[in-house]
XYZ file of C-alpha atoms in Angstrom:
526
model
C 127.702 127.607 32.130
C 126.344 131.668 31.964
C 122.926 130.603 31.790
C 122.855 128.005 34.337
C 124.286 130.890 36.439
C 121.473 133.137 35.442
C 118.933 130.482 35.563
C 120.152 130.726 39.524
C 120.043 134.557 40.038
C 116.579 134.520 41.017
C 116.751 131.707 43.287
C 119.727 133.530 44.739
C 117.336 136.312 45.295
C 114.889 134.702 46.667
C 117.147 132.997 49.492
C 118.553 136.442 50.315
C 115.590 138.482 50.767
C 114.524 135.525 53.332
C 117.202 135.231 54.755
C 117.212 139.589 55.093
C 113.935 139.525 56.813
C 115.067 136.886 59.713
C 118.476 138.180 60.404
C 119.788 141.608 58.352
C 122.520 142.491 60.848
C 123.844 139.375 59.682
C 123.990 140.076 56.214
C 125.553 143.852 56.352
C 128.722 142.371 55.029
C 127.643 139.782 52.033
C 125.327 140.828 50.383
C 124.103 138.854 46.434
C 124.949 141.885 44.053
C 121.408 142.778 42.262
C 121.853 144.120 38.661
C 119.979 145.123 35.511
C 119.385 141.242 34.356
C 118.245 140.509 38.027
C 115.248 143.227 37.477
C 113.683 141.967 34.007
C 110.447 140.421 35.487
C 107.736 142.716 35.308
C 106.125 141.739 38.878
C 103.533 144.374 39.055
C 102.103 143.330 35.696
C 99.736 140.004 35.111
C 101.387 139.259 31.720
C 100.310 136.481 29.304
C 103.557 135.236 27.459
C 104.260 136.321 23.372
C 103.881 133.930 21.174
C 107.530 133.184 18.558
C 105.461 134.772 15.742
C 104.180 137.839 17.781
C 107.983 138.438 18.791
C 108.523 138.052 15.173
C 106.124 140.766 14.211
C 106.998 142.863 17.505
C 111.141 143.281 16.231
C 109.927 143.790 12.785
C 107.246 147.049 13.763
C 109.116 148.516 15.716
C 112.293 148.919 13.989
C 113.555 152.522 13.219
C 112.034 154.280 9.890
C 114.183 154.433 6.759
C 111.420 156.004 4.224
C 110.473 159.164 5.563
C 108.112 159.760 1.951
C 105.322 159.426 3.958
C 103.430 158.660 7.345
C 104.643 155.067 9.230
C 101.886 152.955 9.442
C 99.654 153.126 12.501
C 101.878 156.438 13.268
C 98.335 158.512 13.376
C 97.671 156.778 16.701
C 100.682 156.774 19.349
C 98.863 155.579 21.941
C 97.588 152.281 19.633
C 93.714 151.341 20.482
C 94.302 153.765 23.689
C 94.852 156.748 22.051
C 92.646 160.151 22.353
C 90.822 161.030 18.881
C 89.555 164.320 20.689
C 90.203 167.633 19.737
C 93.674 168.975 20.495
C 92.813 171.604 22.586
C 93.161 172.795 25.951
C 91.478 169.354 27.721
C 93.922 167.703 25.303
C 95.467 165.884 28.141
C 92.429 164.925 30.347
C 91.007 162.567 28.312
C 90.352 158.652 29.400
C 91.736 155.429 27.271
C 89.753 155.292 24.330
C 89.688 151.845 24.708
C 88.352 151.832 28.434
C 85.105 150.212 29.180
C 82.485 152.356 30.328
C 82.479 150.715 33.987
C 86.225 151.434 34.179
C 85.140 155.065 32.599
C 83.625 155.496 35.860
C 86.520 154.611 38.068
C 88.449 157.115 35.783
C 86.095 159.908 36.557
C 86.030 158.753 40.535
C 89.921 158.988 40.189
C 90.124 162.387 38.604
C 87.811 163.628 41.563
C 90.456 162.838 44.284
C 93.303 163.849 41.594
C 91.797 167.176 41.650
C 90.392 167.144 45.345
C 91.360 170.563 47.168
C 92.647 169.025 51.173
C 92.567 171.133 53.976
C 94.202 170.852 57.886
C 92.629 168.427 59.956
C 90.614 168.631 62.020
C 87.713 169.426 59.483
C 84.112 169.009 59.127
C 84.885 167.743 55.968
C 86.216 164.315 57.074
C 87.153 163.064 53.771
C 89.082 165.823 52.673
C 90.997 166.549 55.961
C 94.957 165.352 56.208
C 97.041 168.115 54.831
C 100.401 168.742 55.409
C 101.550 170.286 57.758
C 104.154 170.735 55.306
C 103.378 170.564 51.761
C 103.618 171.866 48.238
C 100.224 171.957 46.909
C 96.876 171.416 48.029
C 96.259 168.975 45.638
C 97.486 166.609 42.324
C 95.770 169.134 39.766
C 97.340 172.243 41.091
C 100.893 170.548 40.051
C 99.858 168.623 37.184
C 97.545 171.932 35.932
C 95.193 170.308 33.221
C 97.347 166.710 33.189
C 100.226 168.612 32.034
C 103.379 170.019 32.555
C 104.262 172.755 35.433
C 106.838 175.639 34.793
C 109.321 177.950 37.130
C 108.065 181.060 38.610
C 107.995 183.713 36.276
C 109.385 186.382 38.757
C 109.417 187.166 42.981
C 105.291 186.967 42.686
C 104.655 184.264 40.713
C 103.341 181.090 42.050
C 105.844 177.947 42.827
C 103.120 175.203 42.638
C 104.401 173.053 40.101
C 107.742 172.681 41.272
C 110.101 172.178 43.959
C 113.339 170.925 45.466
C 114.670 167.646 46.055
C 116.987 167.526 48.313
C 119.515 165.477 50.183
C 123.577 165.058 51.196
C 126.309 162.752 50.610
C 126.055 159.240 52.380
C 128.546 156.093 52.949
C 128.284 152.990 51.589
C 127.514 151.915 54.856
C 124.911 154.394 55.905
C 122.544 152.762 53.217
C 119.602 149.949 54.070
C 121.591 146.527 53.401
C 118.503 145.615 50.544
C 120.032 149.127 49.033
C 123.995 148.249 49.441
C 122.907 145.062 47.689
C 122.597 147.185 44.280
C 124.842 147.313 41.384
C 125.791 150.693 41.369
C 123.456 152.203 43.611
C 124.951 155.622 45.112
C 125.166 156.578 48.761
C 122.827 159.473 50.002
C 120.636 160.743 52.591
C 118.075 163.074 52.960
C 118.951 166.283 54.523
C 118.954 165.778 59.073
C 116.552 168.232 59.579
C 114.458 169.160 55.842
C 114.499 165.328 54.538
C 114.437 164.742 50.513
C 112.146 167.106 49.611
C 111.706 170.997 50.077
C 108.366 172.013 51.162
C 107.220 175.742 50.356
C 103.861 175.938 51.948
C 102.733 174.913 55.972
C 99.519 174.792 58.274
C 98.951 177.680 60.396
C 101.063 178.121 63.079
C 104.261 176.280 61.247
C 106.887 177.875 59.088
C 107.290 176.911 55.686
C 110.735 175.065 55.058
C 111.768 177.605 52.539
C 110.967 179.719 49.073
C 111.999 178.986 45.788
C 114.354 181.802 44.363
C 116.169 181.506 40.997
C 118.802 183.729 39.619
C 119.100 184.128 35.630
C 122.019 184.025 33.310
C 121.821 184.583 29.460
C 123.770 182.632 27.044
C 123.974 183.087 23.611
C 124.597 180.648 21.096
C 125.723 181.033 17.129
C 123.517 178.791 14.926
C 123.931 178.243 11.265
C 122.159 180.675 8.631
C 123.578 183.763 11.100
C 120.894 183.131 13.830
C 121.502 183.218 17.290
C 119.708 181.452 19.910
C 119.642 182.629 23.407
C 119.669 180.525 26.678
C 119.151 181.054 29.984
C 121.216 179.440 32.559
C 119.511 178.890 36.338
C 120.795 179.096 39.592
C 118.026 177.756 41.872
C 118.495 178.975 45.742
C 116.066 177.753 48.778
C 115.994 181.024 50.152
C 114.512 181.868 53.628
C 114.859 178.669 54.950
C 112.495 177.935 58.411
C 114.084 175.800 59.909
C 117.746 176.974 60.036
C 120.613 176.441 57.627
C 120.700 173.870 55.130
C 123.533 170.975 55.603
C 126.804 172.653 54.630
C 126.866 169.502 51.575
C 123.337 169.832 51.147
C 122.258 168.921 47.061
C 119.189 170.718 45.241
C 117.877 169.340 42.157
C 114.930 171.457 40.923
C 112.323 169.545 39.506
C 109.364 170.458 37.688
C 105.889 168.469 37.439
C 105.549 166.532 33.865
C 102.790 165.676 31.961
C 100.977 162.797 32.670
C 99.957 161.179 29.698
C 100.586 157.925 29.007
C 101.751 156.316 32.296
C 100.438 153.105 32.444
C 101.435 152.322 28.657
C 105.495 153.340 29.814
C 104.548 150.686 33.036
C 103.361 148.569 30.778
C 106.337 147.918 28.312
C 108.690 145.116 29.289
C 111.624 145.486 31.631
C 113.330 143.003 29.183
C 112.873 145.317 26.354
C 114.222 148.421 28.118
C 117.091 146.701 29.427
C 118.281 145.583 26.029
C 118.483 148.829 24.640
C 120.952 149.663 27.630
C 124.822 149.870 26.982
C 126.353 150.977 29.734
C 129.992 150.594 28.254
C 128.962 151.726 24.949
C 129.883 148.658 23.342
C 128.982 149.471 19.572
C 130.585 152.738 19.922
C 128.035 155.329 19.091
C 128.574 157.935 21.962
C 125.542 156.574 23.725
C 125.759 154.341 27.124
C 122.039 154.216 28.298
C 121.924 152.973 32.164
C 118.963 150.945 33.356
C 117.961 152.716 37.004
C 117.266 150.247 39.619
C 115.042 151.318 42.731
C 113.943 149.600 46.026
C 109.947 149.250 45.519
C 108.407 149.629 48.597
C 105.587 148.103 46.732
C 106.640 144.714 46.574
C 109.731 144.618 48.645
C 111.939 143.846 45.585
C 114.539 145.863 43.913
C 113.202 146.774 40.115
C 113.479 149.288 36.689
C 112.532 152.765 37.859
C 110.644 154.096 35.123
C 109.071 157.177 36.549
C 110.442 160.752 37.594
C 113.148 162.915 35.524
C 115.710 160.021 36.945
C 113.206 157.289 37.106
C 113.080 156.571 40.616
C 110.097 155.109 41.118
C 108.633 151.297 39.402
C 105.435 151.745 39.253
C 102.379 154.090 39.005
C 101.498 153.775 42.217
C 104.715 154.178 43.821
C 105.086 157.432 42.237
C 101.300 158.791 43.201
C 101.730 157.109 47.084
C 105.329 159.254 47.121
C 103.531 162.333 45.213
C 101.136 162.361 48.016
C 103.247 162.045 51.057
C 105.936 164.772 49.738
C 103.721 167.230 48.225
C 100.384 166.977 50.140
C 101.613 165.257 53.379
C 98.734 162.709 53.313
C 99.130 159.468 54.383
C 99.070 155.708 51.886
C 99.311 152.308 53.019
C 102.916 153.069 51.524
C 103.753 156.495 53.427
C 102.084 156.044 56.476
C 102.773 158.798 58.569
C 100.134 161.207 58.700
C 102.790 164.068 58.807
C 103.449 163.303 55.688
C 107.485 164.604 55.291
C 108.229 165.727 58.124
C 111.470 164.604 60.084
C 112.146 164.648 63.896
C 113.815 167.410 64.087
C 110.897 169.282 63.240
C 108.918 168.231 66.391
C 105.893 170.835 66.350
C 104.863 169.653 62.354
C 105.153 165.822 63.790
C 102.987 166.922 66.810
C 100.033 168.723 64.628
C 97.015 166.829 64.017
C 96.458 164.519 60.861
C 93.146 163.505 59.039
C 93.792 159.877 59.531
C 90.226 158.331 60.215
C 89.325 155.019 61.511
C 87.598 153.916 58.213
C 90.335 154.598 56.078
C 92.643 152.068 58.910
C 94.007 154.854 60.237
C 95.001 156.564 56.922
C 94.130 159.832 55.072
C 94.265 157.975 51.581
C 93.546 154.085 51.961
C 94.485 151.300 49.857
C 91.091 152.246 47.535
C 91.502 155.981 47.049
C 95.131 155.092 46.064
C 94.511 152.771 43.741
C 91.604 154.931 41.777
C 94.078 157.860 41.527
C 96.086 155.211 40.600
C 93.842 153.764 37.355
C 93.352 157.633 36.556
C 96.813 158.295 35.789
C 97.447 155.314 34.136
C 94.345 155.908 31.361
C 95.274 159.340 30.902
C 95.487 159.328 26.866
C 98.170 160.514 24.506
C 96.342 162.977 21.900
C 96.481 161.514 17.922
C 99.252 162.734 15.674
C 98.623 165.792 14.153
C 100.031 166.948 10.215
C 101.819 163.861 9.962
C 102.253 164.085 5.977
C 102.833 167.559 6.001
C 106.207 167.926 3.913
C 108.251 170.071 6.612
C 106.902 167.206 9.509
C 108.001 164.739 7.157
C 111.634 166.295 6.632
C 111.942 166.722 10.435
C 111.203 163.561 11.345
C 113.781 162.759 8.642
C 116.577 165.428 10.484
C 115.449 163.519 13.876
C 116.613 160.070 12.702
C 119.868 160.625 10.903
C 120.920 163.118 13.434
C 120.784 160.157 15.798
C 117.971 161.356 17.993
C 116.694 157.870 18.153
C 119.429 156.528 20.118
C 118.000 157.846 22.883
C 114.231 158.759 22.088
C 113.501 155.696 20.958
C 110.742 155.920 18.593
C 108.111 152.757 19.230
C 107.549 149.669 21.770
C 104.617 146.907 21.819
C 103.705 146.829 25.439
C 102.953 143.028 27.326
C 100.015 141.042 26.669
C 98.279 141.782 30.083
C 95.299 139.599 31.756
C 93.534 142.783 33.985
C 94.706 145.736 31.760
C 93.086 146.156 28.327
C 93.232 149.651 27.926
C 97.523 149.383 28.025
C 97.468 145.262 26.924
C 99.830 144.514 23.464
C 99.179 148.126 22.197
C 101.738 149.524 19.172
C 102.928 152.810 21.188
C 105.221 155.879 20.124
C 106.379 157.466 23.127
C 109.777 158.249 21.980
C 112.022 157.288 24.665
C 113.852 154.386 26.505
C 113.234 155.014 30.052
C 117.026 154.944 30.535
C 119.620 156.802 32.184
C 121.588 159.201 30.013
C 124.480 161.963 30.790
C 123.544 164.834 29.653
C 126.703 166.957 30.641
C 127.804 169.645 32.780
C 124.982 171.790 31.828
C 122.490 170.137 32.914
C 124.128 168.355 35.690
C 122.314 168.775 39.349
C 124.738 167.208 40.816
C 122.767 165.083 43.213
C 122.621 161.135 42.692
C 119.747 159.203 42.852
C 119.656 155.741 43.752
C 122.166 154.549 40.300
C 121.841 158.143 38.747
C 124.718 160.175 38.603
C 124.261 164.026 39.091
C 124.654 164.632 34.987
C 121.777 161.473 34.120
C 118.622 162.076 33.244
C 115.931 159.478 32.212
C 114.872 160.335 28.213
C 111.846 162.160 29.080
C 108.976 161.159 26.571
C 108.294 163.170 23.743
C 104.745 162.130 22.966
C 102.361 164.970 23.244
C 105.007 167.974 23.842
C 103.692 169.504 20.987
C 100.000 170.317 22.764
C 102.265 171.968 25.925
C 101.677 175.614 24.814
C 97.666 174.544 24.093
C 97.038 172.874 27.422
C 99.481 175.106 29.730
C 99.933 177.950 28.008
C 103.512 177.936 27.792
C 106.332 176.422 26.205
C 108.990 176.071 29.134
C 110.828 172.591 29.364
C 113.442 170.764 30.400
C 113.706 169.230 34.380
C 113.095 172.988 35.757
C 111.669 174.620 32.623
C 114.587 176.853 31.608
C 114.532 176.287 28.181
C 112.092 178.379 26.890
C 111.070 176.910 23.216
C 112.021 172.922 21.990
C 115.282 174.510 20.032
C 116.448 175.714 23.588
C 115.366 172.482 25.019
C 117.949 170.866 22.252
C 120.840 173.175 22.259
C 120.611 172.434 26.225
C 121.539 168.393 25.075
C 125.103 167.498 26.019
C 126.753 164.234 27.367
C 125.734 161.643 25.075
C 123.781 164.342 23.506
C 126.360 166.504 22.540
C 127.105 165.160 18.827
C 123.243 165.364 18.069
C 123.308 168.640 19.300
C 126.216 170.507 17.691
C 124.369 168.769 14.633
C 121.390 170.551 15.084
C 123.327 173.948 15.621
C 125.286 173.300 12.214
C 122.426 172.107 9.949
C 120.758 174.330 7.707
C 118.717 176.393 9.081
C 115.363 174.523 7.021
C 116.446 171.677 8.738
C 116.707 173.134 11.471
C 113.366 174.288 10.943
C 111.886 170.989 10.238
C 113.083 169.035 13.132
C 110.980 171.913 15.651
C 108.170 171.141 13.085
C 108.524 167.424 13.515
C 108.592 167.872 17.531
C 105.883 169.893 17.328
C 103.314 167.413 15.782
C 104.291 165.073 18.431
């Protein structure tokens, strides 16, 4: 009887979302309840089905390591066939697929062009790179993603606010939210903020105020480890300060969020939803202290509810989702998914609706068509994870041990085999090491924002991926992570773990201190 009734859920689905489009006043009451098993097609993938035996082999590759004596087999390369053999310096991050063909090479380097294109305010001589704004937090994908990597906080009152921002919205009814929404498991009511929207823009055309300025107040915490050291944290409090369009909602919610890495995107699109969603256990069934969430998200992409993979909570699908937002809320440029050439603006802030946008006839009307899109698209999926470094070294060994028993896997899940995929090659049935789930975790109070998104609660966080952290302080320069880059060093970035997290944690903080010292080493050759 349960799988005749889940042999109908998609059915059901289908018959809904027809039945939304003709008449959705109708529907506002009685709505088909959409949860994780009614998101486990992959629809933005052409996948060729596994074979029995290659499930077989898939289940047996990719279970956890119990013989930490030496290297794993096929470790060296985390990124399978894709992976980067280039040096690990400051390009580390930059580099295509190593798989990719060279015509797709060239759509790569076409790609990285418009990731790094500098806009400017239309109207400009410069047709093609005229559109931005008139609200927006960078002029341009590289100036966030500095080098394909990770952004950090401002060091101080001068420093630069480039690679991050605020999200931003307030608390919503039920019945406030799109009926396709209310049709979620789960899903949590918000809105953006009446007159800033969901996203806090720091930088305007000429003639416009900015919406605010990202200020940041500092508290140290110290914490006892074993061995008589003492680690020191610092504790945020982020503030949109000088805000230019009036006061913020009274029950307006921040959530500070700084630019990740990009490596390795179209490999985490390209592992299946099905295998995500059965690492999820939501009412922590076997007991461990871990109850990973699967996100679900509305994709504007193909009008469907689906996993979010992408963002610090994971609320966007795909790859291209998350570029076509990227470029609407932090360049204001117009997609075929974001069309309005003012980018974020909302109607209360007439004059920034009113200025002039770079939309051109040959783009239909857009500042980045269908076919810019989709090259920036291809570049971010075929950025490459850098090879393992000092993988038999004896103290990486030992940490990697430390990382396993301490339970680390449960959430940064060492290894997945991505589909077998008809028009991807570079990301097609590839052995990858990402170390993560893509799920949602609670991560306690101290790292709570306190601002849901979409089935987030304001303490989740999606496991971030671990692959390539190591190479941060190479290709950025600094060693700041975390979703707003307060911890300083990857011990901080543990002894900030709580939630789920907290056992693995307090483990880490009672361990001997060579322990200790061999789980940073571990992370480190990551």
């Amino acid at each position: 009887m349960a799988s005749r009734l889940r042999s109908r859920r998609p059915l059901r689905i289908l018959r809904w979302l027809a039945a939304l489009l003709l008449a959705p006043a109708a529907l506002a009451g009685d709505l088909p309840r959409i949860g994780p098993g009614d998101v486990a097609a992959d629809p933005h993938l052409a996948v060729l089905p596994r074979t029995p035996e290659e499930a077989a082999r898939i289940a047996a590759i990719t279970r956890p390591a119990t013989d930490f004596s030496a290297p794993e087999r096929f470790e060296a390369r985390p990124a399978g066939a894709a992976t980067a053999q280039k040096r690990a310096d400051g390009n580390a991050f930059s580099h295509p697929s190593a798989n990719i063909s060279f015509a797709r090479e060239l759509d790569f380097k076409v790609g990285n062009g418009l990731f790094r294109k500098l806009w400017v305010s239309a109207p400009a001589s410069t047709e093609a790179s005229d559109g931005l704004g008139p609200l927006y937090n960078a002029r341009s994908c590289q100036r966030c993603h500095l080098k394909d990597g990770r952004g950090h906080p401002p060091a101080g009152p001068e420093d630069s606010a480039v690679s991050m921002f605020l999200r931003v919205s307030v608390p919503a009814e039920p019945g406030d939210l799109a009926p396709e929404l209310r049709a979620i498991e789960g899903y949590l009511a918000t809105r953006p903020e009446p007159v800033y929207g969901s996203q806090l823009q720091d930088h305007a055309l000429l003639g416009l105020p900015a919406e605010y300025r990202l200020a940041v107040d500092w508290e140290e915490i110290a914490v006892p480890l074993s061995g008589g050291e003492t680690a020191t944290l610092r504790k945020p409090a982020w503030r949109a300060a000088d805000p230019g369009y009036g006061p913020l909602h009274p029950e307006a919610m921040l959530s500070p969020r700084v630019a990740p890495q990009m490596i390795g995107l179209g490999l985490l699109e390209a592992i299946p939803a099905a295998d995500i969603l059965a690492l999820a256990d939501p009412d922590d069934a076997d007991g461990d202290g871990i109850s990973g969430r699967a996100q679900i998200v509305w994709s504007a992409e193909f009008a469907r509810p689906m996993l979010g993979r992408f963002g610090l909570k994971a609320g966007a699908p795909t790859v291209r989702e998350q570029s076509a937002a990227a470029f609407s809320g932090d360049i204001g440029l117009s997609t075929p998914l974001h069309p309005a050439g003012w980018g974020e603006c909302t109607p209360a802030q007439a004059a920034c609706r009113a200025a002039p946008d770079g939309g051109a006839a040959i783009r239909g009307g857009l500042e980045v068509d269908a076919e810019m899109l989709a090259l920036v698209t291809f570049y971010s999926r075929n950025l490459a994870v850098p090879a393992r470094r000092d993988m038999g070294d004896p103290a990486v060994l030992r940490g990697k041990r430390v990382f396993h028993e301490t339970g680390c896997i449960a959430c940064h899940r060492p290894k997945f085999v991505t589909h077998r995929l008809a028009d991807r090659p570079e990301q097609s049935f590839q052995l990858i090491w990402p170390y993560t789930d893509l799920l949602l975790h609670d991560m306690g109070e101290g790292l709570a924002d306190h601002r849901p998104e979409a089935r987030a609660t304001g303490r989740e966080w999606r496991t971030a991926p671990l692959w390539g952290i190591g190479l941060t302080g190479v290709v950025n320069g600094h060693t700041q992570f975390l979703h707003d880059g307060r911890a300083r060093s990857l011990l901080e970035a543990v002894l900030w773990h709580g939630g789920e997290a907290q056992a693995a944690r307090d483990a880490v903080v009672a361990m001997p201190k060579p322990d200790r010292d061999a789980l940073i080493r571990f992370l480190e050759s990551l």
